Amino acid sequence: MTQKKALITGLTGQDGSYLAELLLTKGYQVHGLVRRSSTSNLERISHLSGIQIVPGDLLDQCSLMDVITDSQPDEIYNLASQSYVPLSWTQPALTAEYTALGVSRLLESIRRCKPDAKFYQASSSEVFGQPDESPQTERTAFRPRNPYGVAKAYAHWMTVNYRQKYNLYGCCGITYTHESPRRGIEFVFRKITHAAAQIKLGLANELKLGNLDARRDWCYAKDAVYAMWMMLQQEQPDDYIIASGETHSVKELVECAFNCVGLNWQDYVLVDPAFYRPDEPVQLVGSIDKIKTDLGWQPQHSFEQMVELMVDYDLKKLSNAGS
């Protein structure tokens, strides 16, 4: 049987590293697209061997065509984007270039150089913005409320249009917030687990947060990337929500994280209005009925398990750094 080849953009990010890990265990030849300016940022994949790093950039059509022509991938996973929502407000044009137009360049490169490749586009729950219904389904209308969500909506519909116009195999996974120890500390879930570990070890004495009643649909990144892979193993392409199907409040997250280290969160957490987001009249929570029915996928890690493993990771990392 011929070895499958995959190309991953966003290889050095949380999802890219877990996906590369998964594909290597399944015997794939893995190519990872990395911008020349970020070749030193390989911490998340430093433990992996066998990945072929290839230089390229979503801003450069020619580099994408060269990479696809040279690697001839069977599957292409586009996980690259400017994904930090607050930054999309300060750098809206750059966000659009990478997150929206970058997908147009990639789709066109696939059409010209490897039209039989299967393509996965990482869409986002931010496309729903302020939705009309909760939970959201694959048929819920898009109403993005920030430049990142707008860019992701563009990329989503370009993928659908290339699928319809050129018969490309293109799937969009509408992922809700997904976390892991490889998540950046600027994101609230990791911010909380990291701070709980710091306070337990005497490296900090307080944690400032915004609205503790805000609720999110959080799932584990390893579960999410497995869903991405499953989507490209189907005979016909389709779009799916990837989520936990349930919400938890920031307060629940804080309480769970501090319980893991044996501390009372109320002694350390301060509410700072500077961290508040605009009110969300309709909750972002994904219905996973379709992906469960069609693919048999559902999250394998509970909310509590995810908090515990991330707190444990931060405790060990901080302890080792101080020793």
PDB file of C-alpha atoms in Angstrom:
ATOM      1  CA  MET A   1       0.000   0.000   0.000  1.00  0.00           C
ATOM      2  CA  THR A   2       1.390   3.425  -0.988  1.00  0.00           C
ATOM      3  CA  GLN A   3       2.335   5.664   1.920  1.00  0.00           C
ATOM      4  CA  LYS A   4      -0.018   8.619   2.252  1.00  0.00           C
ATOM      5  CA  LYS A   5       1.438  12.107   2.146  1.00  0.00           C
ATOM      6  CA  ALA A   6       0.041  15.085   4.025  1.00  0.00           C
ATOM      7  CA  LEU A   7       0.861  18.798   3.954  1.00  0.00           C
ATOM      8  CA  ILE A   8       0.100  20.842   7.064  1.00  0.00           C
ATOM      9  CA  THR A   9       0.118  24.631   7.235  1.00  0.00           C
ATOM     10  CA  GLY A  10       0.358  26.059  10.733  1.00  0.00           C
ATOM     11  CA  LEU A  11       2.586  23.125  11.685  1.00  0.00           C
ATOM     12  CA  THR A  12       4.192  24.920  14.630  1.00  0.00           C
ATOM     13  CA  GLY A  13       0.880  25.822  16.278  1.00  0.00           C
ATOM     14  CA  GLN A  14      -1.082  23.818  18.819  1.00  0.00           C
ATOM     15  CA  ASP A  15      -3.274  22.025  16.278  1.00  0.00           C
ATOM     16  CA  GLY A  16      -0.521  21.552  13.716  1.00  0.00           C
ATOM     17  CA  SER A  17       1.757  19.815  16.205  1.00  0.00           C
ATOM     18  CA  TYR A  18      -0.960  17.432  17.424  1.00  0.00           C
ATOM     19  CA  LEU A  19      -2.075  16.679  13.867  1.00  0.00           C
ATOM     20  CA  ALA A  20       1.493  15.931  12.773  1.00  0.00           C
ATOM     21  CA  GLU A  21       1.832  13.618  15.761  1.00  0.00           C
ATOM     22  CA  LEU A  22      -1.375  11.793  14.800  1.00  0.00           C
ATOM     23  CA  LEU A  23      -0.489  11.431  11.124  1.00  0.00           C
ATOM     24  CA  LEU A  24       2.988  10.101  11.898  1.00  0.00           C
ATOM     25  CA  THR A  25       1.475   7.369  14.092  1.00  0.00           C
ATOM     26  CA  LYS A  26      -0.740   6.437  11.151  1.00  0.00           C
ATOM     27  CA  GLY A  27       2.247   6.036   8.841  1.00  0.00           C
ATOM     28  CA  TYR A  28       1.915   9.253   6.829  1.00  0.00           C
ATOM     29  CA  GLN A  29       4.765  11.118   5.239  1.00  0.00           C
ATOM     30  CA  VAL A  30       4.252  14.555   6.767  1.00  0.00           C
ATOM     31  CA  HIS A  31       5.308  17.837   5.164  1.00  0.00           C
ATOM     32  CA  GLY A  32       4.987  20.997   7.246  1.00  0.00           C
ATOM     33  CA  LEU A  33       4.768  24.454   5.706  1.00  0.00           C
ATOM     34  CA  VAL A  34       6.743  26.953   7.782  1.00  0.00           C
ATOM     35  CA  ARG A  35       7.453  30.617   7.066  1.00  0.00           C
ATOM     36  CA  ARG A  36      11.168  31.350   6.907  1.00  0.00           C
ATOM     37  CA  SER A  37      10.810  33.945   9.651  1.00  0.00           C
ATOM     38  CA  SER A  38       9.393  31.356  12.065  1.00  0.00           C
ATOM     39  CA  THR A  39      11.700  28.399  11.444  1.00  0.00           C
ATOM     40  CA  SER A  40      13.187  28.817  14.928  1.00  0.00           C
ATOM     41  CA  ASN A  41       9.754  28.461  16.552  1.00  0.00           C
ATOM     42  CA  LEU A  42       9.698  24.662  16.508  1.00  0.00           C
ATOM     43  CA  GLU A  43       9.219  24.000  20.229  1.00  0.00           C
ATOM     44  CA  ARG A  44       5.861  22.234  19.820  1.00  0.00           C
ATOM     45  CA  ILE A  45       7.247  19.738  17.277  1.00  0.00           C
ATOM     46  CA  SER A  46      10.794  19.343  18.622  1.00  0.00           C
ATOM     47  CA  HIS A  47       9.928  15.878  20.007  1.00  0.00           C
ATOM     48  CA  LEU A  48       8.791  14.613  16.594  1.00  0.00           C
ATOM     49  CA  SER A  49      11.054  13.053  13.993  1.00  0.00           C
ATOM     50  CA  GLY A  50      10.326  12.431  10.345  1.00  0.00           C
ATOM     51  CA  ILE A  51       8.568  15.689   9.505  1.00  0.00           C
ATOM     52  CA  GLN A  52       9.799  17.329   6.324  1.00  0.00           C
ATOM     53  CA  ILE A  53       9.875  21.084   6.914  1.00  0.00           C
ATOM     54  CA  VAL A  54       9.199  23.028   3.719  1.00  0.00           C
ATOM     55  CA  PRO A  55       9.458  26.829   3.426  1.00  0.00           C
ATOM     56  CA  GLY A  56       6.385  28.651   2.188  1.00  0.00           C
ATOM     57  CA  ASP A  57       3.996  31.470   2.958  1.00  0.00           C
ATOM     58  CA  LEU A  58       0.253  31.953   2.583  1.00  0.00           C
ATOM     59  CA  LEU A  59       1.038  35.442   1.284  1.00  0.00           C
ATOM     60  CA  ASP A  60       3.054  34.002  -1.611  1.00  0.00           C
ATOM     61  CA  GLN A  61       1.113  32.119  -4.292  1.00  0.00           C
ATOM     62  CA  CYS A  62       4.265  30.881  -6.045  1.00  0.00           C
ATOM     63  CA  SER A  63       5.693  29.330  -2.884  1.00  0.00           C
ATOM     64  CA  LEU A  64       2.428  27.445  -2.288  1.00  0.00           C
ATOM     65  CA  MET A  65       2.365  26.111  -5.829  1.00  0.00           C
ATOM     66  CA  ASP A  66       6.006  25.017  -5.559  1.00  0.00           C
ATOM     67  CA  VAL A  67       5.405  23.188  -2.273  1.00  0.00           C
ATOM     68  CA  ILE A  68       2.315  21.371  -3.562  1.00  0.00           C
ATOM     69  CA  THR A  69       4.004  20.453  -6.842  1.00  0.00           C
ATOM     70  CA  ASP A  70       7.090  19.122  -5.060  1.00  0.00           C
ATOM     71  CA  SER A  71       5.351  17.240  -2.217  1.00  0.00           C
ATOM     72  CA  GLN A  72       2.282  15.983  -4.153  1.00  0.00           C
ATOM     73  CA  PRO A  73       0.232  15.545  -0.961  1.00  0.00           C
ATOM     74  CA  ASP A  74      -2.838  13.330  -0.744  1.00  0.00           C
ATOM     75  CA  GLU A  75      -4.238  15.472   2.069  1.00  0.00           C
ATOM     76  CA  ILE A  76      -3.743  19.167   2.833  1.00  0.00           C
ATOM     77  CA  TYR A  77      -4.688  20.633   6.212  1.00  0.00           C
ATOM     78  CA  ASN A  78      -4.810  24.424   6.445  1.00  0.00           C
ATOM     79  CA  LEU A  79      -4.413  25.294  10.119  1.00  0.00           C
ATOM     80  CA  ALA A  80      -2.449  28.516   9.625  1.00  0.00           C
ATOM     81  CA  SER A  81      -4.001  31.864  10.480  1.00  0.00           C
ATOM     82  CA  GLN A  82      -3.716  34.903  12.695  1.00  0.00           C
ATOM     83  CA  SER A  83      -5.961  33.362  15.348  1.00  0.00           C
ATOM     84  CA  TYR A  84      -5.890  35.751  18.313  1.00  0.00           C
ATOM     85  CA  VAL A  85      -9.180  37.666  18.176  1.00  0.00           C
ATOM     86  CA  PRO A  86      -8.069  40.862  20.020  1.00  0.00           C
ATOM     87  CA  LEU A  87      -5.084  41.170  17.671  1.00  0.00           C
ATOM     88  CA  SER A  88      -7.414  41.009  14.667  1.00  0.00           C
ATOM     89  CA  TRP A  89      -8.780  44.401  15.704  1.00  0.00           C
ATOM     90  CA  THR A  90      -5.335  46.010  15.803  1.00  0.00           C
ATOM     91  CA  GLN A  91      -4.115  44.206  12.650  1.00  0.00           C
ATOM     92  CA  PRO A  92      -7.271  43.670  10.556  1.00  0.00           C
ATOM     93  CA  ALA A  93      -5.551  43.837   7.168  1.00  0.00           C
ATOM     94  CA  LEU A  94      -2.855  41.338   8.126  1.00  0.00           C
ATOM     95  CA  THR A  95      -5.519  39.039   9.580  1.00  0.00           C
ATOM     96  CA  ALA A  96      -7.399  39.204   6.286  1.00  0.00           C
ATOM     97  CA  GLU A  97      -4.256  38.506   4.250  1.00  0.00           C
ATOM     98  CA  TYR A  98      -3.406  35.312   6.117  1.00  0.00           C
ATOM     99  CA  THR A  99      -6.759  34.038   7.354  1.00  0.00           C
ATOM    100  CA  ALA A 100      -8.902  34.930   4.322  1.00  0.00           C
ATOM    101  CA  LEU A 101      -6.857  35.618   1.187  1.00  0.00           C
ATOM    102  CA  GLY A 102      -4.267  33.034   2.181  1.00  0.00           C
ATOM    103  CA  VAL A 103      -6.956  30.381   1.764  1.00  0.00           C
ATOM    104  CA  SER A 104      -7.812  31.689  -1.714  1.00  0.00           C
ATOM    105  CA  ARG A 105      -4.161  31.352  -2.697  1.00  0.00           C
ATOM    106  CA  LEU A 106      -3.994  27.860  -1.259  1.00  0.00           C
ATOM    107  CA  LEU A 107      -7.201  26.683  -2.941  1.00  0.00           C
ATOM    108  CA  GLU A 108      -6.056  28.049  -6.280  1.00  0.00           C
ATOM    109  CA  SER A 109      -2.691  26.336  -5.857  1.00  0.00           C
ATOM    110  CA  ILE A 110      -4.450  23.030  -5.170  1.00  0.00           C
ATOM    111  CA  ARG A 111      -6.683  23.485  -8.220  1.00  0.00           C
ATOM    112  CA  ARG A 112      -3.695  24.101 -10.458  1.00  0.00           C
ATOM    113  CA  CYS A 113      -1.142  21.683  -9.009  1.00  0.00           C
ATOM    114  CA  LYS A 114      -2.926  18.812  -7.198  1.00  0.00           C
ATOM    115  CA  PRO A 115      -6.689  18.898  -7.873  1.00  0.00           C
ATOM    116  CA  ASP A 116      -7.233  15.377  -6.509  1.00  0.00           C
ATOM    117  CA  ALA A 117      -5.852  16.269  -3.054  1.00  0.00           C
ATOM    118  CA  LYS A 118      -8.268  16.296  -0.120  1.00  0.00           C
ATOM    119  CA  PHE A 119      -8.359  19.682   1.609  1.00  0.00           C
ATOM    120  CA  TYR A 120      -9.288  20.562   5.196  1.00  0.00           C
ATOM    121  CA  GLN A 121      -9.993  24.194   6.089  1.00  0.00           C
ATOM    122  CA  ALA A 122      -9.949  25.144   9.761  1.00  0.00           C
ATOM    123  CA  SER A 123     -13.089  27.215  10.161  1.00  0.00           C
ATOM    124  CA  SER A 124     -14.120  28.674  13.514  1.00  0.00           C
ATOM    125  CA  SER A 125     -17.127  29.248  15.757  1.00  0.00           C
ATOM    126  CA  GLU A 126     -16.258  32.948  15.437  1.00  0.00           C
ATOM    127  CA  VAL A 127     -18.067  32.860  12.075  1.00  0.00           C
ATOM    128  CA  PHE A 128     -21.323  32.697  14.028  1.00  0.00           C
ATOM    129  CA  GLY A 129     -20.499  35.821  16.040  1.00  0.00           C
ATOM    130  CA  GLN A 130     -23.854  36.708  17.568  1.00  0.00           C
ATOM    131  CA  PRO A 131     -25.955  33.760  16.377  1.00  0.00           C
ATOM    132  CA  ASP A 132     -29.720  33.536  16.084  1.00  0.00           C
ATOM    133  CA  GLU A 133     -29.871  30.202  17.893  1.00  0.00           C
ATOM    134  CA  SER A 134     -28.122  28.092  20.489  1.00  0.00           C
ATOM    135  CA  PRO A 135     -26.745  25.527  20.133  1.00  0.00           C
ATOM    136  CA  GLN A 136     -25.450  26.286  16.654  1.00  0.00           C
ATOM    137  CA  THR A 137     -25.583  23.740  13.838  1.00  0.00           C
ATOM    138  CA  GLU A 138     -23.932  23.560  10.428  1.00  0.00           C
ATOM    139  CA  ARG A 139     -26.984  25.406   9.073  1.00  0.00           C
ATOM    140  CA  THR A 140     -26.821  28.347  11.500  1.00  0.00           C
ATOM    141  CA  ALA A 141     -26.340  31.681   9.707  1.00  0.00           C
ATOM    142  CA  PHE A 142     -22.922  33.347   9.874  1.00  0.00           C
ATOM    143  CA  ARG A 143     -22.874  36.710  11.681  1.00  0.00           C
ATOM    144  CA  PRO A 144     -19.207  37.385  12.542  1.00  0.00           C
ATOM    145  CA  ARG A 145     -18.476  40.272  14.893  1.00  0.00           C
ATOM    146  CA  ASN A 146     -14.714  40.716  14.621  1.00  0.00           C
ATOM    147  CA  PRO A 147     -12.127  40.809  11.794  1.00  0.00           C
ATOM    148  CA  TYR A 148     -10.946  37.278  12.594  1.00  0.00           C
ATOM    149  CA  GLY A 149     -14.486  35.897  12.307  1.00  0.00           C
ATOM    150  CA  VAL A 150     -15.052  37.811   9.063  1.00  0.00           C
ATOM    151  CA  ALA A 151     -11.833  36.383   7.592  1.00  0.00           C
ATOM    152  CA  LYS A 152     -12.763  32.852   8.669  1.00  0.00           C
ATOM    153  CA  ALA A 153     -16.222  33.236   7.105  1.00  0.00           C
ATOM    154  CA  TYR A 154     -14.607  34.257   3.808  1.00  0.00           C
ATOM    155  CA  ALA A 155     -12.250  31.262   3.925  1.00  0.00           C
ATOM    156  CA  HIS A 156     -15.132  28.923   4.740  1.00  0.00           C
ATOM    157  CA  TRP A 157     -17.254  30.039   1.812  1.00  0.00           C
ATOM    158  CA  MET A 158     -14.320  30.042  -0.599  1.00  0.00           C
ATOM    159  CA  THR A 159     -13.722  26.399   0.301  1.00  0.00           C
ATOM    160  CA  VAL A 160     -17.393  25.582  -0.276  1.00  0.00           C
ATOM    161  CA  ASN A 161     -17.351  27.445  -3.608  1.00  0.00           C
ATOM    162  CA  TYR A 162     -14.221  25.681  -4.868  1.00  0.00           C
ATOM    163  CA  ARG A 163     -15.864  22.403  -3.910  1.00  0.00           C
ATOM    164  CA  GLN A 164     -18.942  23.278  -5.930  1.00  0.00           C
ATOM    165  CA  LYS A 165     -17.286  25.018  -8.877  1.00  0.00           C
ATOM    166  CA  TYR A 166     -14.226  22.810  -9.426  1.00  0.00           C
ATOM    167  CA  ASN A 167     -15.316  19.598  -7.681  1.00  0.00           C
ATOM    168  CA  LEU A 168     -12.375  19.828  -5.273  1.00  0.00           C
ATOM    169  CA  TYR A 169     -12.540  17.705  -2.140  1.00  0.00           C
ATOM    170  CA  GLY A 170     -12.781  20.465   0.459  1.00  0.00           C
ATOM    171  CA  CYS A 171     -14.089  20.211   4.032  1.00  0.00           C
ATOM    172  CA  CYS A 172     -14.542  22.889   6.665  1.00  0.00           C
ATOM    173  CA  GLY A 173     -14.322  22.013  10.332  1.00  0.00           C
ATOM    174  CA  ILE A 174     -16.091  24.675  12.400  1.00  0.00           C
ATOM    175  CA  THR A 175     -14.032  24.310  15.547  1.00  0.00           C
ATOM    176  CA  TYR A 176     -15.058  25.784  18.863  1.00  0.00           C
ATOM    177  CA  THR A 177     -12.468  26.743  21.468  1.00  0.00           C
ATOM    178  CA  HIS A 178     -10.084  23.847  21.972  1.00  0.00           C
ATOM    179  CA  GLU A 179      -7.309  23.701  24.523  1.00  0.00           C
ATOM    180  CA  SER A 180      -4.178  21.793  25.494  1.00  0.00           C
ATOM    181  CA  PRO A 181      -0.848  22.273  27.269  1.00  0.00           C
ATOM    182  CA  ARG A 182       0.452  23.593  23.938  1.00  0.00           C
ATOM    183  CA  ARG A 183      -1.999  26.503  23.978  1.00  0.00           C
ATOM    184  CA  GLY A 184      -0.580  30.013  24.291  1.00  0.00           C
ATOM    185  CA  ILE A 185      -0.789  31.624  27.737  1.00  0.00           C
ATOM    186  CA  GLU A 186      -2.637  34.631  26.263  1.00  0.00           C
ATOM    187  CA  PHE A 187      -5.767  32.442  25.927  1.00  0.00           C
ATOM    188  CA  VAL A 188      -7.933  32.370  29.050  1.00  0.00           C
ATOM    189  CA  PHE A 189      -8.014  28.603  29.641  1.00  0.00           C
ATOM    190  CA  ARG A 190      -4.228  28.256  29.671  1.00  0.00           C
ATOM    191  CA  LYS A 191      -3.884  31.590  31.456  1.00  0.00           C
ATOM    192  CA  ILE A 192      -5.898  30.148  34.339  1.00  0.00           C
ATOM    193  CA  THR A 193      -4.217  26.736  34.559  1.00  0.00           C
ATOM    194  CA  HIS A 194      -0.777  28.362  34.336  1.00  0.00           C
ATOM    195  CA  ALA A 195      -1.639  30.941  37.018  1.00  0.00           C
ATOM    196  CA  ALA A 196      -2.989  28.248  39.374  1.00  0.00           C
ATOM    197  CA  ALA A 197       0.305  26.386  39.033  1.00  0.00           C
ATOM    198  CA  GLN A 198       2.334  29.585  39.539  1.00  0.00           C
ATOM    199  CA  ILE A 199       0.427  30.501  42.698  1.00  0.00           C
ATOM    200  CA  LYS A 200       0.750  26.976  44.081  1.00  0.00           C
ATOM    201  CA  LEU A 201       4.535  27.151  43.587  1.00  0.00           C
ATOM    202  CA  GLY A 202       4.798  30.640  45.103  1.00  0.00           C
ATOM    203  CA  LEU A 203       5.691  32.263  41.786  1.00  0.00           C
ATOM    204  CA  ALA A 204       2.624  34.567  41.756  1.00  0.00           C
ATOM    205  CA  ASN A 205       0.025  35.722  44.230  1.00  0.00           C
ATOM    206  CA  GLU A 206      -2.982  36.815  42.152  1.00  0.00           C
ATOM    207  CA  LEU A 207      -4.841  36.272  38.886  1.00  0.00           C
ATOM    208  CA  LYS A 208      -6.792  39.025  37.134  1.00  0.00           C
ATOM    209  CA  LEU A 209      -9.770  37.977  35.003  1.00  0.00           C
ATOM    210  CA  GLY A 210     -12.819  39.526  33.375  1.00  0.00           C
ATOM    211  CA  ASN A 211     -16.397  38.249  33.504  1.00  0.00           C
ATOM    212  CA  LEU A 212     -16.425  35.040  35.553  1.00  0.00           C
ATOM    213  CA  ASP A 213     -19.939  34.227  34.334  1.00  0.00           C
ATOM    214  CA  ALA A 214     -18.908  34.117  30.662  1.00  0.00           C
ATOM    215  CA  ARG A 215     -19.435  30.634  29.240  1.00  0.00           C
ATOM    216  CA  ARG A 216     -17.502  28.780  26.537  1.00  0.00           C
ATOM    217  CA  ASP A 217     -17.692  25.506  24.655  1.00  0.00           C
ATOM    218  CA  TRP A 218     -14.242  24.045  25.352  1.00  0.00           C
ATOM    219  CA  CYS A 219     -12.861  20.762  24.033  1.00  0.00           C
ATOM    220  CA  TYR A 220      -9.431  19.125  23.925  1.00  0.00           C
ATOM    221  CA  ALA A 221      -7.173  19.885  20.951  1.00  0.00           C
ATOM    222  CA  LYS A 222      -6.164  16.232  20.503  1.00  0.00           C
ATOM    223  CA  ASP A 223      -9.833  15.294  20.122  1.00  0.00           C
ATOM    224  CA  ALA A 224     -10.345  18.141  17.639  1.00  0.00           C
ATOM    225  CA  VAL A 225      -7.485  17.150  15.331  1.00  0.00           C
ATOM    226  CA  TYR A 226      -8.701  13.555  15.287  1.00  0.00           C
ATOM    227  CA  ALA A 227     -12.016  14.886  13.962  1.00  0.00           C
ATOM    228  CA  MET A 228     -10.120  16.815  11.271  1.00  0.00           C
ATOM    229  CA  TRP A 229      -8.408  13.633  10.118  1.00  0.00           C
ATOM    230  CA  MET A 230     -11.675  11.685  10.147  1.00  0.00           C
ATOM    231  CA  MET A 231     -13.315  14.278   7.908  1.00  0.00           C
ATOM    232  CA  LEU A 232     -10.792  13.642   5.126  1.00  0.00           C
ATOM    233  CA  GLN A 233     -11.249   9.870   5.286  1.00  0.00           C
ATOM    234  CA  GLN A 234     -14.828  10.070   3.988  1.00  0.00           C
ATOM    235  CA  GLU A 235     -15.782   9.401   0.389  1.00  0.00           C
ATOM    236  CA  GLN A 236     -17.651  12.691   0.011  1.00  0.00           C
ATOM    237  CA  PRO A 237     -16.550  16.046   1.483  1.00  0.00           C
ATOM    238  CA  ASP A 238     -18.777  17.877   3.940  1.00  0.00           C
ATOM    239  CA  ASP A 239     -18.609  20.502   6.689  1.00  0.00           C
ATOM    240  CA  TYR A 240     -18.880  19.714  10.399  1.00  0.00           C
ATOM    241  CA  ILE A 241     -18.949  21.425  13.769  1.00  0.00           C
ATOM    242  CA  ILE A 242     -16.160  20.229  16.096  1.00  0.00           C
ATOM    243  CA  ALA A 243     -17.041  21.038  19.700  1.00  0.00           C
ATOM    244  CA  SER A 244     -17.839  19.540  23.094  1.00  0.00           C
ATOM    245  CA  GLY A 245     -21.551  20.295  22.839  1.00  0.00           C
ATOM    246  CA  GLU A 246     -21.624  21.804  26.336  1.00  0.00           C
ATOM    247  CA  THR A 247     -20.595  25.040  28.015  1.00  0.00           C
ATOM    248  CA  HIS A 248     -18.762  25.862  31.226  1.00  0.00           C
ATOM    249  CA  SER A 249     -18.272  29.228  32.882  1.00  0.00           C
ATOM    250  CA  VAL A 250     -14.940  30.882  33.535  1.00  0.00           C
ATOM    251  CA  LYS A 251     -15.799  30.584  37.236  1.00  0.00           C
ATOM    252  CA  GLU A 252     -16.156  26.788  36.883  1.00  0.00           C
ATOM    253  CA  LEU A 253     -12.802  26.674  35.140  1.00  0.00           C
ATOM    254  CA  VAL A 254     -11.127  28.732  37.861  1.00  0.00           C
ATOM    255  CA  GLU A 255     -12.647  26.646  40.642  1.00  0.00           C
ATOM    256  CA  CYS A 256     -11.617  23.390  38.971  1.00  0.00           C
ATOM    257  CA  ALA A 257      -8.052  24.565  38.282  1.00  0.00           C
ATOM    258  CA  PHE A 258      -7.489  25.805  41.841  1.00  0.00           C
ATOM    259  CA  ASN A 259      -9.034  22.639  43.284  1.00  0.00           C
ATOM    260  CA  CYS A 260      -6.371  20.705  41.360  1.00  0.00           C
ATOM    261  CA  VAL A 261      -3.676  22.476  43.391  1.00  0.00           C
ATOM    262  CA  GLY A 262      -5.596  22.450  46.680  1.00  0.00           C
ATOM    263  CA  LEU A 263      -6.249  26.189  46.873  1.00  0.00           C
ATOM    264  CA  ASN A 264      -9.349  28.359  47.342  1.00  0.00           C
ATOM    265  CA  TRP A 265      -9.619  30.418  44.148  1.00  0.00           C
ATOM    266  CA  GLN A 266     -11.438  33.266  45.940  1.00  0.00           C
ATOM    267  CA  ASP A 267      -8.239  34.073  47.835  1.00  0.00           C
ATOM    268  CA  TYR A 268      -6.330  34.836  44.637  1.00  0.00           C
ATOM    269  CA  VAL A 269      -8.646  35.841  41.775  1.00  0.00           C
ATOM    270  CA  LEU A 270      -9.416  39.507  41.099  1.00  0.00           C
ATOM    271  CA  VAL A 271     -12.053  40.693  38.633  1.00  0.00           C
ATOM    272  CA  ASP A 272     -10.727  43.408  36.332  1.00  0.00           C
ATOM    273  CA  PRO A 273     -13.214  45.167  33.989  1.00  0.00           C
ATOM    274  CA  ALA A 274     -10.369  45.658  31.501  1.00  0.00           C
ATOM    275  CA  PHE A 275     -10.684  41.981  30.605  1.00  0.00           C
ATOM    276  CA  TYR A 276     -14.426  42.085  29.940  1.00  0.00           C
ATOM    277  CA  ARG A 277     -15.705  41.292  26.459  1.00  0.00           C
ATOM    278  CA  PRO A 278     -18.987  42.670  25.045  1.00  0.00           C
ATOM    279  CA  ASP A 279     -22.116  40.894  26.265  1.00  0.00           C
ATOM    280  CA  GLU A 280     -23.067  37.716  24.416  1.00  0.00           C
ATOM    281  CA  PRO A 281     -26.874  37.446  24.387  1.00  0.00           C
ATOM    282  CA  VAL A 282     -26.759  34.015  22.698  1.00  0.00           C
ATOM    283  CA  GLN A 283     -24.217  31.444  23.835  1.00  0.00           C
ATOM    284  CA  LEU A 284     -21.679  29.989  21.432  1.00  0.00           C
ATOM    285  CA  VAL A 285     -22.107  26.249  21.869  1.00  0.00           C
ATOM    286  CA  GLY A 286     -21.890  23.715  19.075  1.00  0.00           C
ATOM    287  CA  SER A 287     -24.282  20.900  18.261  1.00  0.00           C
ATOM    288  CA  ILE A 288     -22.218  17.805  17.456  1.00  0.00           C
ATOM    289  CA  ASP A 289     -25.178  15.700  16.307  1.00  0.00           C
ATOM    290  CA  LYS A 290     -24.077  15.669  12.667  1.00  0.00           C
ATOM    291  CA  ILE A 291     -20.459  14.654  13.245  1.00  0.00           C
ATOM    292  CA  LYS A 292     -21.521  11.992  15.765  1.00  0.00           C
ATOM    293  CA  THR A 293     -24.028  10.544  13.307  1.00  0.00           C
ATOM    294  CA  ASP A 294     -21.902  10.728  10.147  1.00  0.00           C
ATOM    295  CA  LEU A 295     -18.407  10.039  11.479  1.00  0.00           C
ATOM    296  CA  GLY A 296     -18.966   8.507  14.895  1.00  0.00           C
ATOM    297  CA  TRP A 297     -16.808  11.209  16.496  1.00  0.00           C
ATOM    298  CA  GLN A 298     -17.271  12.645  19.958  1.00  0.00           C
ATOM    299  CA  PRO A 299     -14.878  14.170  22.537  1.00  0.00           C
ATOM    300  CA  GLN A 300     -12.832  11.644  24.499  1.00  0.00           C
ATOM    301  CA  HIS A 301     -11.789  14.025  27.294  1.00  0.00           C
ATOM    302  CA  SER A 302     -14.164  15.649  29.768  1.00  0.00           C
ATOM    303  CA  PHE A 303     -13.875  19.272  30.863  1.00  0.00           C
ATOM    304  CA  GLU A 304     -12.513  18.200  34.261  1.00  0.00           C
ATOM    305  CA  GLN A 305      -9.923  15.860  32.709  1.00  0.00           C
ATOM    306  CA  MET A 306      -8.740  18.635  30.418  1.00  0.00           C
ATOM    307  CA  VAL A 307      -8.299  21.089  33.313  1.00  0.00           C
ATOM    308  CA  GLU A 308      -6.440  18.528  35.407  1.00  0.00           C
ATOM    309  CA  LEU A 309      -3.981  17.501  32.689  1.00  0.00           C
ATOM    310  CA  MET A 310      -3.215  21.128  31.836  1.00  0.00           C
ATOM    311  CA  VAL A 311      -2.648  22.123  35.484  1.00  0.00           C
ATOM    312  CA  ASP A 312      -0.391  19.075  35.940  1.00  0.00           C
ATOM    313  CA  TYR A 313       1.577  20.050  32.843  1.00  0.00           C
ATOM    314  CA  ASP A 314       2.083  23.624  34.062  1.00  0.00           C
ATOM    315  CA  LEU A 315       3.119  22.441  37.529  1.00  0.00           C
ATOM    316  CA  LYS A 316       5.767  20.135  36.069  1.00  0.00           C
ATOM    317  CA  LYS A 317       7.008  22.696  33.545  1.00  0.00           C
ATOM    318  CA  LEU A 318       7.327  25.474  36.135  1.00  0.00           C
ATOM    319  CA  SER A 319       8.933  23.134  38.675  1.00  0.00           C
ATOM    320  CA  ASN A 320      11.503  21.951  36.148  1.00  0.00           C
ATOM    321  CA  ALA A 321      12.250  25.525  35.076  1.00  0.00           C
ATOM    322  CA  GLY A 322      13.007  26.468  38.671  1.00  0.00           C
ATOM    323  CA  SER A 323      15.183  23.461  39.465  1.00  0.00           C
TER     324      SER A 323
END
